[in-house]
Amino acid sequence: MGLRQLCYLPVAILLSAAVNVAGAARAENLLQTQQLLSTRECAYCDLSYASMVYNNLSRANLQYANLSYANLSRVNLSGADLSGADLSGAVLFNANLSGANLSGANLAGADLRQTYLEGANFQGANLDNTFLQGAVGLPMSVTSPQLLYDMGLDEAERGNFDAAYDYYTRVLDLEPDTPEVYLARSLARYHVADVVGAIADANQAEQLFIDQSNEEGQLMAAALSQRIVDQQEAIAEGPSAGKPNFMNLLESAVPLFLQFFAF
């Protein structure tokens, strides 16, 4: 055996060992995935990066399981025990988590959009940068006015004004003296043809801005209320009235104004 071969022998051995270890880890991961699917018992299992879309894992025992970056889209996890589980970066889009125990779980960066969360336990869970847009039954214990407001803005940006209205209303249930939210809800109401409600919210926002000595907000709210009235009059009089559509300008200015608001 030559000198060059002797020099590279340890590296070759190490690479071979690494490949064997990686292969064994993948095999173990696959076995544990199969175990979960067949028995619904996989506490402390390593299921990271596993793909289990559309499966029924109702009432599964996944305590302290490693599910980081797993694909659990549209999986039925109702009543499942996920306490202490690592779900960081996991995809749970449109999954059913109703009644699931997620106490102490790590959901940082997880995708929980359009999930069903009625009765889920999130006590002590890490929800940093978790995507919750469109989640149904979001427990009050994991919501905050800021989160609900941001979700409302996201829905409005996508044109889902009914959903935006619901989020803004939930914010106002918690923080009733927040003119920015009334202003945002006014636009949402306008887009779902609730003109009376839109004007009422704009007027309420204007009064609250006055109370808070916020001149910029007051002018914005007053302009929105007046423009809604003008727009309705123009519609009633028909296209021959020649009145311009002021709403286009406001609909670009108001959301920009609202984006800078934080609780």
Short mmCIF file of C-alpha atoms in Angstrom, two decimals:
data_model
loop_
_atom_site.label_atom_id
_atom_site.label_comp_id
_atom_site.label_asym_id
_atom_site.label_seq_id
_atom_site.Cartn_x
_atom_site.Cartn_y
_atom_site.Cartn_z
CA MET A 1 0.00 0.00 0.00
CA GLY A 2 1.47 3.36 -1.03
CA LEU A 3 2.00 6.40 1.19
CA ARG A 4 -0.89 8.32 -0.46
CA GLN A 5 -3.27 5.41 0.26
CA LEU A 6 -2.09 5.24 3.86
CA CYS A 7 -2.73 8.96 4.29
CA TYR A 8 -6.28 8.74 2.98
CA LEU A 9 -7.24 5.51 4.73
CA PRO A 10 -8.49 7.16 7.97
CA VAL A 11 -10.60 9.61 5.96
CA ALA A 12 -12.13 6.81 3.92
CA ILE A 13 -12.94 4.88 7.07
CA LEU A 14 -14.53 7.95 8.66
CA LEU A 15 -16.62 8.70 5.57
CA SER A 16 -17.80 5.11 5.38
CA ALA A 17 -18.72 5.16 9.05
CA ALA A 18 -20.60 8.45 8.63
CA VAL A 19 -22.60 7.04 5.72
CA ASN A 20 -23.45 3.95 7.74
CA VAL A 21 -24.58 6.04 10.71
CA ALA A 22 -26.70 8.29 8.49
CA GLY A 23 -28.27 5.26 6.84
CA ALA A 24 -29.02 3.70 10.21
CA ALA A 25 -30.57 6.97 11.42
CA ARG A 26 -32.81 7.14 8.35
CA ALA A 27 -33.84 3.52 8.85
CA GLU A 28 -34.63 4.18 12.51
CA ASN A 29 -36.64 7.26 11.55
CA LEU A 30 -38.61 5.22 9.02
CA LEU A 31 -39.25 2.45 11.54
CA GLN A 32 -40.48 4.95 14.10
CA THR A 33 -42.73 6.58 11.51
CA GLN A 34 -44.22 3.18 10.69
CA GLN A 35 -44.62 2.50 14.41
CA LEU A 36 -46.57 5.73 14.84
CA LEU A 37 -48.83 5.08 11.87
CA SER A 38 -49.62 1.54 12.98
CA THR A 39 -49.91 1.99 16.76
CA ARG A 40 -50.28 5.77 17.32
CA GLU A 41 -47.73 5.34 20.10
CA CYS A 42 -44.43 7.11 19.58
CA ALA A 43 -43.43 9.08 22.66
CA TYR A 44 -39.84 10.38 22.48
CA CYS A 45 -39.55 9.19 18.85
CA ASP A 46 -37.34 10.94 16.31
CA LEU A 47 -39.72 11.85 13.51
CA SER A 48 -37.88 14.92 12.28
CA TYR A 49 -38.46 15.66 8.59
CA ALA A 50 -40.98 12.80 8.37
CA SER A 51 -43.86 13.16 5.92
CA MET A 52 -47.25 11.97 7.17
CA VAL A 53 -49.74 14.07 5.22
CA TYR A 54 -53.44 13.16 5.37
CA ASN A 55 -52.93 10.44 8.02
CA ASN A 56 -55.28 9.84 10.93
CA LEU A 57 -53.31 10.21 14.16
CA SER A 58 -56.24 11.03 16.39
CA ARG A 59 -55.36 10.58 20.08
CA ALA A 60 -51.79 9.57 19.21
CA ASN A 61 -49.19 9.62 21.97
CA LEU A 62 -46.36 11.86 20.78
CA GLN A 63 -45.07 13.17 24.07
CA TYR A 64 -41.63 14.74 23.69
CA ALA A 65 -41.35 13.44 20.13
CA ASN A 66 -38.99 15.20 17.74
CA LEU A 67 -41.22 16.36 14.90
CA SER A 68 -39.08 19.26 13.80
CA TYR A 69 -39.63 20.10 10.12
CA ALA A 70 -42.06 17.20 9.75
CA ASN A 71 -44.81 17.52 7.16
CA LEU A 72 -48.10 17.01 8.98
CA SER A 73 -50.34 18.86 6.55
CA ARG A 74 -54.01 17.89 6.83
CA VAL A 75 -53.23 15.26 9.47
CA ASN A 76 -55.92 14.47 12.02
CA LEU A 77 -54.24 15.04 15.39
CA SER A 78 -57.41 15.66 17.35
CA GLY A 79 -56.95 14.73 20.98
CA ALA A 80 -53.29 13.83 20.39
CA ASP A 81 -50.76 14.21 23.20
CA LEU A 82 -47.98 16.43 21.85
CA SER A 83 -46.87 17.74 25.21
CA GLY A 84 -43.20 18.68 25.18
CA ALA A 85 -42.88 17.77 21.50
CA ASP A 86 -40.47 19.61 19.21
CA LEU A 87 -42.55 20.90 16.30
CA SER A 88 -40.21 23.70 15.32
CA GLY A 89 -40.46 24.39 11.61
CA ALA A 90 -43.10 21.68 11.18
CA VAL A 91 -45.83 22.08 8.57
CA LEU A 92 -49.30 21.53 10.02
CA PHE A 93 -51.26 23.37 7.35
CA ASN A 94 -54.99 22.59 7.61
CA ALA A 95 -54.32 19.94 10.28
CA ASN A 96 -56.90 19.09 12.94
CA LEU A 97 -55.46 19.83 16.38
CA SER A 98 -58.77 20.19 18.18
CA GLY A 99 -58.45 19.00 21.76
CA ALA A 100 -54.74 18.27 21.32
CA ASN A 101 -52.35 18.69 24.24
CA LEU A 102 -49.52 20.97 23.11
CA SER A 103 -48.42 22.08 26.55
CA GLY A 104 -44.72 22.85 26.59
CA ALA A 105 -44.38 22.08 22.88
CA ASN A 106 -41.92 23.99 20.73
CA LEU A 107 -43.84 25.43 17.76
CA ALA A 108 -41.31 28.08 16.81
CA GLY A 109 -41.59 28.80 13.10
CA ALA A 110 -44.24 26.12 12.61
CA ASP A 111 -46.93 26.52 9.96
CA LEU A 112 -50.35 26.32 11.65
CA ARG A 113 -52.27 28.15 8.96
CA GLN A 114 -55.91 27.09 8.65
CA THR A 115 -55.56 24.55 11.45
CA TYR A 116 -58.45 23.57 13.71
CA LEU A 117 -57.52 24.43 17.29
CA GLU A 118 -60.76 24.22 19.26
CA GLY A 119 -59.98 23.09 22.80
CA ALA A 120 -56.24 22.70 22.19
CA ASN A 121 -53.96 23.21 25.19
CA PHE A 122 -51.05 25.57 24.47
CA GLN A 123 -49.96 26.19 28.04
CA GLY A 124 -46.24 26.95 28.09
CA ALA A 125 -45.88 26.35 24.34
CA ASN A 126 -43.31 28.31 22.33
CA LEU A 127 -45.14 30.13 19.53
CA ASP A 128 -42.33 32.41 18.36
CA ASN A 129 -42.79 33.22 14.66
CA THR A 130 -45.55 30.62 14.35
CA PHE A 131 -47.81 31.12 11.33
CA LEU A 132 -51.42 31.16 12.55
CA GLN A 133 -53.28 32.88 9.72
CA GLY A 134 -56.71 31.42 9.20
CA ALA A 135 -56.51 29.15 12.25
CA VAL A 136 -59.96 28.25 13.57
CA GLY A 137 -60.67 28.29 17.29
CA LEU A 138 -57.42 29.98 18.27
CA PRO A 139 -57.45 29.87 22.09
CA MET A 140 -57.47 33.22 23.84
CA SER A 141 -54.54 32.01 25.94
CA VAL A 142 -52.21 32.23 22.95
CA THR A 143 -53.61 35.35 21.35
CA SER A 144 -52.72 38.96 21.93
CA PRO A 145 -54.17 42.16 20.50
CA GLN A 146 -51.04 42.58 18.39
CA LEU A 147 -51.23 39.05 16.97
CA LEU A 148 -54.92 39.39 16.14
CA TYR A 149 -54.39 42.82 14.59
CA ASP A 150 -51.50 41.58 12.43
CA MET A 151 -53.58 38.61 11.32
CA GLY A 152 -56.39 40.98 10.40
CA LEU A 153 -54.02 43.07 8.29
CA ASP A 154 -52.74 39.91 6.58
CA GLU A 155 -56.27 38.79 5.74
CA ALA A 156 -57.20 42.24 4.44
CA GLU A 157 -54.10 42.31 2.26
CA ARG A 158 -55.23 39.02 0.71
CA GLY A 159 -58.72 40.38 0.16
CA ASN A 160 -60.33 38.21 2.87
CA PHE A 161 -62.28 41.06 4.42
CA ASP A 162 -64.77 38.91 6.33
CA ALA A 163 -61.89 37.21 8.15
CA ALA A 164 -60.18 40.57 8.67
CA TYR A 165 -63.37 41.96 10.20
CA ASP A 166 -63.52 39.03 12.64
CA TYR A 167 -59.93 39.57 13.77
CA TYR A 168 -60.40 43.31 14.22
CA THR A 169 -63.55 42.70 16.24
CA ARG A 170 -61.66 40.33 18.54
CA VAL A 171 -59.00 43.00 19.03
CA LEU A 172 -61.64 45.56 19.96
CA ASP A 173 -63.12 43.13 22.47
CA LEU A 174 -59.73 43.26 24.21
CA GLU A 175 -58.75 46.86 23.46
CA PRO A 176 -61.93 48.88 22.85
CA ASP A 177 -60.24 52.29 22.78
CA THR A 178 -57.94 51.64 19.83
CA PRO A 179 -58.83 54.00 16.95
CA GLU A 180 -56.44 52.34 14.48
CA VAL A 181 -58.40 49.11 14.74
CA TYR A 182 -61.71 50.90 14.17
CA LEU A 183 -60.14 52.50 11.11
CA ALA A 184 -58.98 49.12 9.82
CA ARG A 185 -62.37 47.55 10.50
CA SER A 186 -64.06 50.44 8.69
CA LEU A 187 -62.24 49.50 5.49
CA ALA A 188 -63.07 45.82 5.98
CA ARG A 189 -66.74 46.67 6.44
CA TYR A 190 -66.74 48.85 3.35
CA HIS A 191 -65.43 45.94 1.30
CA VAL A 192 -68.20 43.62 2.48
CA ALA A 193 -70.83 46.25 1.61
CA ASP A 194 -71.56 47.20 5.22
CA VAL A 195 -71.53 50.91 4.45
CA VAL A 196 -73.37 51.98 7.60
CA GLY A 197 -70.95 50.01 9.77
CA ALA A 198 -67.96 51.35 7.84
CA ILE A 199 -69.02 54.95 8.43
CA ALA A 200 -69.77 54.25 12.10
CA ASP A 201 -66.31 52.73 12.63
CA ALA A 202 -64.59 55.61 10.84
CA ASN A 203 -66.49 58.11 12.99
CA GLN A 204 -65.59 56.18 16.15
CA ALA A 205 -61.95 56.17 15.09
CA GLU A 206 -62.07 59.92 14.49
CA GLN A 207 -63.47 60.58 17.97
CA LEU A 208 -60.88 58.38 19.64
CA PHE A 209 -58.08 60.08 17.71
CA ILE A 210 -59.43 63.44 18.91
CA ASP A 211 -59.44 62.16 22.49
CA GLN A 212 -55.82 61.06 22.04
CA SER A 213 -54.76 64.33 20.36
CA ASN A 214 -53.67 62.42 17.26
CA GLU A 215 -54.25 64.94 14.48
CA GLU A 216 -52.93 62.74 11.67
CA GLY A 217 -55.22 59.89 12.67
CA GLN A 218 -58.17 62.23 13.11
CA LEU A 219 -57.75 63.64 9.60
CA MET A 220 -57.35 60.15 8.13
CA ALA A 221 -60.52 58.87 9.83
CA ALA A 222 -62.54 61.96 8.89
CA ALA A 223 -61.39 61.67 5.28
CA LEU A 224 -62.31 57.99 5.14
CA SER A 225 -65.79 58.61 6.53
CA GLN A 226 -66.43 61.45 4.09
CA ARG A 227 -65.08 59.53 1.11
CA ILE A 228 -67.34 56.57 1.85
CA VAL A 229 -70.32 58.93 1.89
CA ASP A 230 -69.16 60.61 -1.34
CA GLN A 231 -68.65 57.24 -2.99
CA GLN A 232 -72.15 56.09 -2.10
CA GLU A 233 -73.64 59.32 -3.42
CA ALA A 234 -71.71 58.92 -6.66
CA ILE A 235 -72.99 55.36 -7.04
CA ALA A 236 -76.56 56.48 -6.35
CA GLU A 237 -76.36 59.28 -8.93
CA GLY A 238 -74.89 57.01 -11.59
CA PRO A 239 -71.80 57.36 -13.80
CA SER A 240 -73.03 60.59 -15.35
CA ALA A 241 -72.58 62.39 -12.04
CA GLY A 242 -68.90 62.69 -12.78
CA LYS A 243 -67.75 62.35 -9.18
CA PRO A 244 -64.26 60.86 -8.86
CA ASN A 245 -63.54 57.64 -6.99
CA PHE A 246 -61.64 58.85 -3.94
CA MET A 247 -61.52 55.40 -2.36
CA ASN A 248 -58.58 54.22 -4.47
CA LEU A 249 -56.30 56.86 -2.99
CA LEU A 250 -57.46 56.22 0.56
CA GLU A 251 -57.17 52.46 0.22
CA SER A 252 -53.48 52.87 -0.45
CA ALA A 253 -52.93 55.50 2.24
CA VAL A 254 -54.92 54.01 5.13
CA PRO A 255 -53.29 50.53 5.14
CA LEU A 256 -49.86 52.18 5.03
CA PHE A 257 -50.85 54.30 8.02
CA LEU A 258 -52.12 51.22 9.86
CA GLN A 259 -49.00 49.15 9.18
CA PHE A 260 -46.99 51.38 11.51
CA PHE A 261 -49.33 50.90 14.45
CA ALA A 262 -48.26 48.60 17.28
CA PHE A 263 -49.76 47.93 20.68
#
